[in-house]
PDB file of C-alpha atoms in Angstrom:
ATOM      1  CA  GLN A  30       0.000   0.000   0.000  1.00 80.00           C
ATOM      2  CA  ASP A  31       2.857   2.398   0.741  1.00 85.00           C
ATOM      3  CA  ILE A  32       3.881   2.470  -2.912  1.00 89.00           C
ATOM      4  CA  LYS A  33       0.629   4.321  -3.721  1.00 87.00           C
ATOM      5  CA  ARG A  34       1.891   7.516  -2.095  1.00 82.00           C
ATOM      6  CA  HIS A  35       5.085   7.310  -4.164  1.00 81.00           C
ATOM      7  CA  LEU A  36       3.123   6.890  -7.397  1.00 86.00           C
ATOM      8  CA  GLN A  37       1.464  10.293  -7.207  1.00 86.00           C
ATOM      9  CA  ASN A  38       2.358  13.572  -8.828  1.00 87.00           C
ATOM     10  CA  TYR A  39       4.174  15.869  -6.449  1.00 88.00           C
ATOM     11  CA  SER A  40       2.889  19.366  -5.719  1.00 88.00           C
ATOM     12  CA  ILE A  41       5.512  21.864  -4.608  1.00 87.00           C
ATOM     13  CA  TYR A  42       2.858  24.207  -3.230  1.00 88.00           C
ATOM     14  CA  GLY A  43       0.733  21.461  -1.679  1.00 86.00           C
ATOM     15  CA  LYS A  44       3.651  19.763   0.042  1.00 86.00           C
ATOM     16  CA  ARG A  45       5.630  22.834   1.067  1.00 87.00           C
ATOM     17  CA  LYS A  46       3.083  25.553   1.900  1.00 87.00           C
ATOM     18  CA  THR A  47       3.253  24.729   5.620  1.00 88.00           C
ATOM     19  CA  THR A  48       7.053  24.838   5.507  1.00 89.00           C
ATOM     20  CA  ILE A  49       6.986  28.237   3.790  1.00 91.00           C
ATOM     21  CA  VAL A  50       4.450  29.698   6.221  1.00 89.00           C
ATOM     22  CA  HIS A  51       6.486  28.408   9.165  1.00 88.00           C
ATOM     23  CA  ALA A  52       9.726  29.799   7.702  1.00 91.00           C
ATOM     24  CA  PHE A  53       8.206  33.271   7.285  1.00 90.00           C
ATOM     25  CA  ALA A  54       6.739  33.196  10.807  1.00 89.00           C
ATOM     26  CA  SER A  55      10.020  31.983  12.290  1.00 89.00           C
ATOM     27  CA  ALA A  56      11.852  34.804  10.526  1.00 90.00           C
ATOM     28  CA  LEU A  57       9.603  37.284  12.383  1.00 86.00           C
ATOM     29  CA  SER A  58      10.292  35.714  15.762  1.00 85.00           C
ATOM     30  CA  VAL A  59      12.691  37.720  17.893  1.00 84.00           C
ATOM     31  CA  ALA A  60      14.940  35.053  19.413  1.00 87.00           C
ATOM     32  CA  ASP A  61      16.265  35.329  22.941  1.00 90.00           C
ATOM     33  CA  THR A  62      20.004  35.501  23.380  1.00 91.00           C
ATOM     34  CA  TYR A  63      21.404  32.348  24.939  1.00 93.00           C
ATOM     35  CA  ASP A  64      21.740  33.172  28.643  1.00 93.00           C
ATOM     36  CA  GLU A  65      22.488  30.183  30.846  1.00 93.00           C
ATOM     37  CA  PHE A  66      21.485  32.036  34.018  1.00 94.00           C
ATOM     38  CA  LYS A  67      18.084  32.958  32.554  1.00 92.00           C
ATOM     39  CA  ILE A  68      17.525  29.409  31.298  1.00 93.00           C
ATOM     40  CA  ASP A  69      18.490  27.895  34.667  1.00 94.00           C
ATOM     41  CA  LYS A  70      16.163  30.283  36.484  1.00 93.00           C
ATOM     42  CA  ALA A  71      13.333  29.497  34.049  1.00 93.00           C
ATOM     43  CA  LEU A  72      13.799  25.733  34.403  1.00 94.00           C
ATOM     44  CA  ARG A  73      13.622  26.055  38.185  1.00 93.00           C
ATOM     45  CA  LEU A  74      10.179  27.672  37.738  1.00 92.00           C
ATOM     46  CA  LEU A  75       9.157  24.380  36.140  1.00 92.00           C
ATOM     47  CA  GLY A  76      10.501  22.510  39.162  1.00 92.00           C
ATOM     48  CA  GLN A  77      13.442  21.087  37.223  1.00 94.00           C
ATOM     49  CA  ASP A  78      17.115  21.158  38.118  1.00 94.00           C
ATOM     50  CA  PRO A  79      19.081  22.450  35.114  1.00 93.00           C
ATOM     51  CA  ASN A  80      22.143  20.513  36.327  1.00 93.00           C
ATOM     52  CA  GLU A  81      20.329  17.173  36.008  1.00 94.00           C
ATOM     53  CA  ASP A  82      18.655  15.411  33.117  1.00 95.00           C
ATOM     54  CA  LEU A  83      15.572  17.360  32.084  1.00 96.00           C
ATOM     55  CA  LEU A  84      12.157  15.728  31.935  1.00 95.00           C
ATOM     56  CA  CYS A  85       9.341  16.176  29.464  1.00 95.00           C
ATOM     57  CA  VAL A  86       6.900  18.632  30.978  1.00 93.00           C
ATOM     58  CA  TYR A  87       3.955  16.782  29.452  1.00 93.00           C
ATOM     59  CA  CYS A  88       4.662  13.157  30.445  1.00 92.00           C
ATOM     60  CA  GLY A  89       7.667  13.110  32.798  1.00 92.00           C
ATOM     61  CA  GLN A  90       9.877  10.958  30.544  1.00 95.00           C
ATOM     62  CA  PRO A  91      13.439  12.081  29.718  1.00 97.00           C
ATOM     63  CA  ALA A  92      13.396  15.207  27.535  1.00 97.00           C
ATOM     64  CA  GLU A  93      14.987  14.837  24.114  1.00 96.00           C
ATOM     65  CA  THR A  94      14.048  18.167  22.546  1.00 96.00           C
ATOM     66  CA  TRP A  95      12.300  21.478  23.212  1.00 95.00           C
ATOM     67  CA  ASP A  96       8.662  22.205  22.414  1.00 95.00           C
ATOM     68  CA  HIS A  97       7.250  25.587  21.436  1.00 94.00           C
ATOM     69  CA  ILE A  98       4.557  25.871  24.103  1.00 93.00           C
ATOM     70  CA  ILE A  99       2.610  28.257  21.900  1.00 90.00           C
ATOM     71  CA  ALA A 100       2.942  27.440  18.212  1.00 89.00           C
ATOM     72  CA  VAL A 101       4.992  29.850  16.111  1.00 88.00           C
ATOM     73  CA  VAL A 102       2.222  29.767  13.485  1.00 88.00           C
ATOM     74  CA  LYS A 103      -1.482  30.240  14.241  1.00 86.00           C
ATOM     75  CA  GLY A 104      -3.989  30.533  11.431  1.00 85.00           C
ATOM     76  CA  GLY A 105      -1.236  30.684   8.826  1.00 84.00           C
ATOM     77  CA  LYS A 106       0.462  33.710  10.431  1.00 84.00           C
ATOM     78  CA  PHE A 107       3.082  34.458  13.082  1.00 85.00           C
ATOM     79  CA  SER A 108       1.496  33.891  16.512  1.00 84.00           C
ATOM     80  CA  GLY A 109       3.593  36.523  18.291  1.00 83.00           C
ATOM     81  CA  TYR A 110       5.469  33.767  20.117  1.00 85.00           C
ATOM     82  CA  GLY A 111       8.540  32.050  18.911  1.00 84.00           C
ATOM     83  CA  HIS A 112      12.070  31.388  19.933  1.00 89.00           C
ATOM     84  CA  GLN A 113      12.019  32.731  23.468  1.00 91.00           C
ATOM     85  CA  VAL A 114      13.063  30.884  26.618  1.00 92.00           C
ATOM     86  CA  GLY A 115       9.511  31.129  27.980  1.00 91.00           C
ATOM     87  CA  ASN A 116       8.048  29.559  24.862  1.00 92.00           C
ATOM     88  CA  LEU A 117      10.387  26.557  24.845  1.00 94.00           C
ATOM     89  CA  ILE A 118      10.032  23.738  27.348  1.00 94.00           C
ATOM     90  CA  PRO A 119      11.792  20.402  27.746  1.00 96.00           C
ATOM     91  CA  CYS A 120       9.881  17.717  25.915  1.00 96.00           C
ATOM     92  CA  CYS A 121      10.214  14.143  24.680  1.00 96.00           C
ATOM     93  CA  LYS A 122       9.992  13.621  20.917  1.00 96.00           C
ATOM     94  CA  ASP A 123       6.753  11.637  21.221  1.00 96.00           C
ATOM     95  CA  CYS A 124       4.891  14.412  23.087  1.00 95.00           C
ATOM     96  CA  ASN A 125       6.353  17.102  20.815  1.00 94.00           C
ATOM     97  CA  SER A 126       5.066  15.231  17.780  1.00 93.00           C
ATOM     98  CA  LYS A 127       1.658  14.411  19.287  1.00 95.00           C
ATOM     99  CA  LYS A 128       1.042  17.927  20.627  1.00 93.00           C
ATOM    100  CA  GLY A 129       1.764  19.585  17.303  1.00 87.00           C
ATOM    101  CA  ASN A 130      -0.060  22.928  17.089  1.00 86.00           C
ATOM    102  CA  ARG A 131      -2.563  22.071  19.817  1.00 90.00           C
ATOM    103  CA  ASP A 132      -3.043  24.185  22.923  1.00 91.00           C
ATOM    104  CA  TRP A 133      -0.488  23.147  25.533  1.00 93.00           C
ATOM    105  CA  LYS A 134      -2.938  23.181  28.424  1.00 92.00           C
ATOM    106  CA  THR A 135      -5.471  20.952  26.650  1.00 91.00           C
ATOM    107  CA  PHE A 136      -2.681  18.561  25.672  1.00 93.00           C
ATOM    108  CA  LEU A 137      -1.252  18.491  29.209  1.00 91.00           C
ATOM    109  CA  ILE A 138      -4.633  17.757  30.809  1.00 89.00           C
ATOM    110  CA  ALA A 139      -5.186  14.903  28.342  1.00 88.00           C
ATOM    111  CA  LYS A 140      -1.703  13.506  29.140  1.00 87.00           C
ATOM    112  CA  ARG A 141      -1.975  13.947  32.913  1.00 84.00           C
ATOM    113  CA  PRO A 142      -5.648  13.916  33.864  1.00 83.00           C
ATOM    114  CA  ASP A 143      -4.841  13.556  37.574  1.00 78.00           C
ATOM    115  CA  GLU A 144      -6.479  16.662  39.064  1.00 67.00           C
ATOM    116  CA  ALA A 145      -4.043  16.732  41.991  1.00 63.00           C
ATOM    117  CA  THR A 146      -0.947  17.379  39.850  1.00 70.00           C
ATOM    118  CA  THR A 147      -2.296  19.111  36.749  1.00 76.00           C
ATOM    119  CA  PRO A 148      -3.311  22.454  38.330  1.00 80.00           C
ATOM    120  CA  ASN A 149       0.082  22.735  40.056  1.00 87.00           C
ATOM    121  CA  LEU A 150       1.925  21.990  36.820  1.00 88.00           C
ATOM    122  CA  ILE A 151      -0.328  24.346  34.857  1.00 90.00           C
ATOM    123  CA  ASN A 152       0.500  27.132  37.322  1.00 91.00           C
ATOM    124  CA  LYS A 153       4.240  26.398  36.964  1.00 91.00           C
ATOM    125  CA  ILE A 154       4.050  26.516  33.170  1.00 93.00           C
ATOM    126  CA  GLU A 155       1.981  29.728  33.211  1.00 93.00           C
ATOM    127  CA  ALA A 156       4.568  31.355  35.517  1.00 92.00           C
ATOM    128  CA  TYR A 157       7.351  30.073  33.240  1.00 92.00           C
ATOM    129  CA  ILE A 158       5.675  31.667  30.209  1.00 91.00           C
ATOM    130  CA  ALA A 159       4.820  34.937  31.986  1.00 90.00           C
ATOM    131  CA  ASN A 160       8.318  35.429  33.387  1.00 89.00           C
ATOM    132  CA  ASN A 161      10.237  34.549  30.243  1.00 89.00           C
ATOM    133  CA  THR A 162       8.379  35.866  27.198  1.00 87.00           C
ATOM    134  CA  THR A 163       7.808  39.237  25.644  1.00 82.00           C
ATOM    135  CA  GLN A 164       4.292  39.860  24.383  1.00 78.00           C
ATOM    136  CA  PHE A 165       5.215  41.163  20.947  1.00 81.00           C
ATOM    137  CA  GLU A 166       1.596  41.944  20.102  1.00 78.00           C
ATOM    138  CA  ASP A 167       1.811  44.728  22.699  1.00 81.00           C
ATOM    139  CA  LEU A 168       4.760  46.266  20.818  1.00 85.00           C
ATOM    140  CA  LEU A 169       3.126  46.439  17.391  1.00 85.00           C
ATOM    141  CA  ASP A 170       2.539  49.891  15.970  1.00 92.00           C
ATOM    142  CA  GLU A 171       1.545  51.269  12.565  1.00 95.00           C
ATOM    143  CA  ASP A 172       5.104  51.140  11.226  1.00 95.00           C
ATOM    144  CA  ILE A 173       5.760  47.532  12.324  1.00 91.00           C
ATOM    145  CA  ASN A 174       2.337  46.403  11.057  1.00 91.00           C
ATOM    146  CA  TYR A 175       3.188  47.977   7.694  1.00 95.00           C
ATOM    147  CA  GLU A 176       6.461  46.035   7.564  1.00 93.00           C
ATOM    148  CA  ILE A 177       4.660  42.809   8.531  1.00 91.00           C
ATOM    149  CA  GLU A 178       2.162  43.373   5.715  1.00 92.00           C
ATOM    150  CA  LYS A 179       5.036  43.793   3.238  1.00 95.00           C
ATOM    151  CA  LEU A 180       6.481  40.478   4.413  1.00 93.00           C
ATOM    152  CA  GLU A 181       3.037  38.827   4.068  1.00 92.00           C
ATOM    153  CA  GLN A 182       2.871  40.080   0.477  1.00 95.00           C
ATOM    154  CA  ILE A 183       6.287  38.583  -0.254  1.00 95.00           C
ATOM    155  CA  LYS A 184       5.155  35.286   1.287  1.00 93.00           C
ATOM    156  CA  GLU A 185       2.103  35.343  -0.982  1.00 93.00           C
ATOM    157  CA  GLN A 186       4.337  35.965  -4.009  1.00 95.00           C
ATOM    158  CA  VAL A 187       6.506  32.969  -3.051  1.00 95.00           C
ATOM    159  CA  CYS A 188       3.411  30.774  -2.679  1.00 93.00           C
ATOM    160  CA  ASN A 189       2.123  31.962  -6.047  1.00 95.00           C
ATOM    161  CA  LEU A 190       5.476  31.158  -7.657  1.00 95.00           C
ATOM    162  CA  PHE A 191       5.216  27.625  -6.257  1.00 94.00           C
ATOM    163  CA  LYS A 192       1.740  27.327  -7.762  1.00 95.00           C
ATOM    164  CA  THR A 193       3.155  28.517 -11.112  1.00 96.00           C
ATOM    165  CA  CYS A 194       5.945  25.932 -10.799  1.00 95.00           C
ATOM    166  CA  ASP A 195       3.330  23.220 -10.195  1.00 94.00           C
ATOM    167  CA  GLN A 196       1.460  24.298 -13.349  1.00 96.00           C
ATOM    168  CA  GLN A 197       4.659  24.261 -15.422  1.00 96.00           C
ATOM    169  CA  ALA A 198       5.651  20.869 -14.011  1.00 95.00           C
ATOM    170  CA  LYS A 199       2.240  19.506 -15.039  1.00 95.00           C
ATOM    171  CA  VAL A 200       2.761  20.755 -18.613  1.00 97.00           C
ATOM    172  CA  ILE A 201       6.125  18.990 -18.737  1.00 96.00           C
ATOM    173  CA  ARG A 202       4.751  15.773 -17.172  1.00 95.00           C
ATOM    174  CA  ASP A 203       1.862  15.697 -19.630  1.00 95.00           C
ATOM    175  CA  LYS A 204       4.264  16.105 -22.572  1.00 96.00           C
ATOM    176  CA  LEU A 205       6.549  13.391 -21.214  1.00 96.00           C
ATOM    177  CA  ARG A 206       3.576  11.070 -20.670  1.00 93.00           C
ATOM    178  CA  LEU A 207       2.408  11.585 -24.256  1.00 94.00           C
ATOM    179  CA  LYS A 208       5.887  11.038 -25.634  1.00 92.00           C
ATOM    180  CA  SER A 209       6.397   7.874 -23.549  1.00 92.00           C
ATOM    181  CA  GLN A 210       3.095   6.415 -24.789  1.00 91.00           C
ATOM    182  CA  SER A 211       4.090   6.899 -28.416  1.00 87.00           C
ATOM    183  CA  ALA A 212       7.581   5.449 -27.918  1.00 75.00           C
TER     184      ALA A 212
END
């Protein structure tokens, strides 16, 4: 059955639109400077010792990566959150993959439905976010919004170019198909 997905025409736009949108949103994200003291302090808010192996905030297993608590992209646009200490938490690969773009709190409650621990952990994560993120939406003004709109227009042009590439690729495929049938 797996061969079926390999025997389909590829769409640049269809397969890469999410990647493009994420790349543009990530480019807007103001990244924190690496500051070990700030990271250690933030991890302690989560109840973790930065000098020991970190644990996935969602399930308690050893952390293998970092999860964006609030997705970088919401509704196809930059969410206002990104690569800040307070938007990155220790996470195992399984939880990172399963959470995806979902709300962190909803995901956490589904993972750890025990009412005795969830509210405490929710409060820790909320404090972690509040103490370690900048609310960029509060900083937007007319000038910055204008610049964001220019970037959105460029993103749209890139997406349209991919659509044009898909159309041209179809023309070439159709010609190759015809030629191969007559050979």
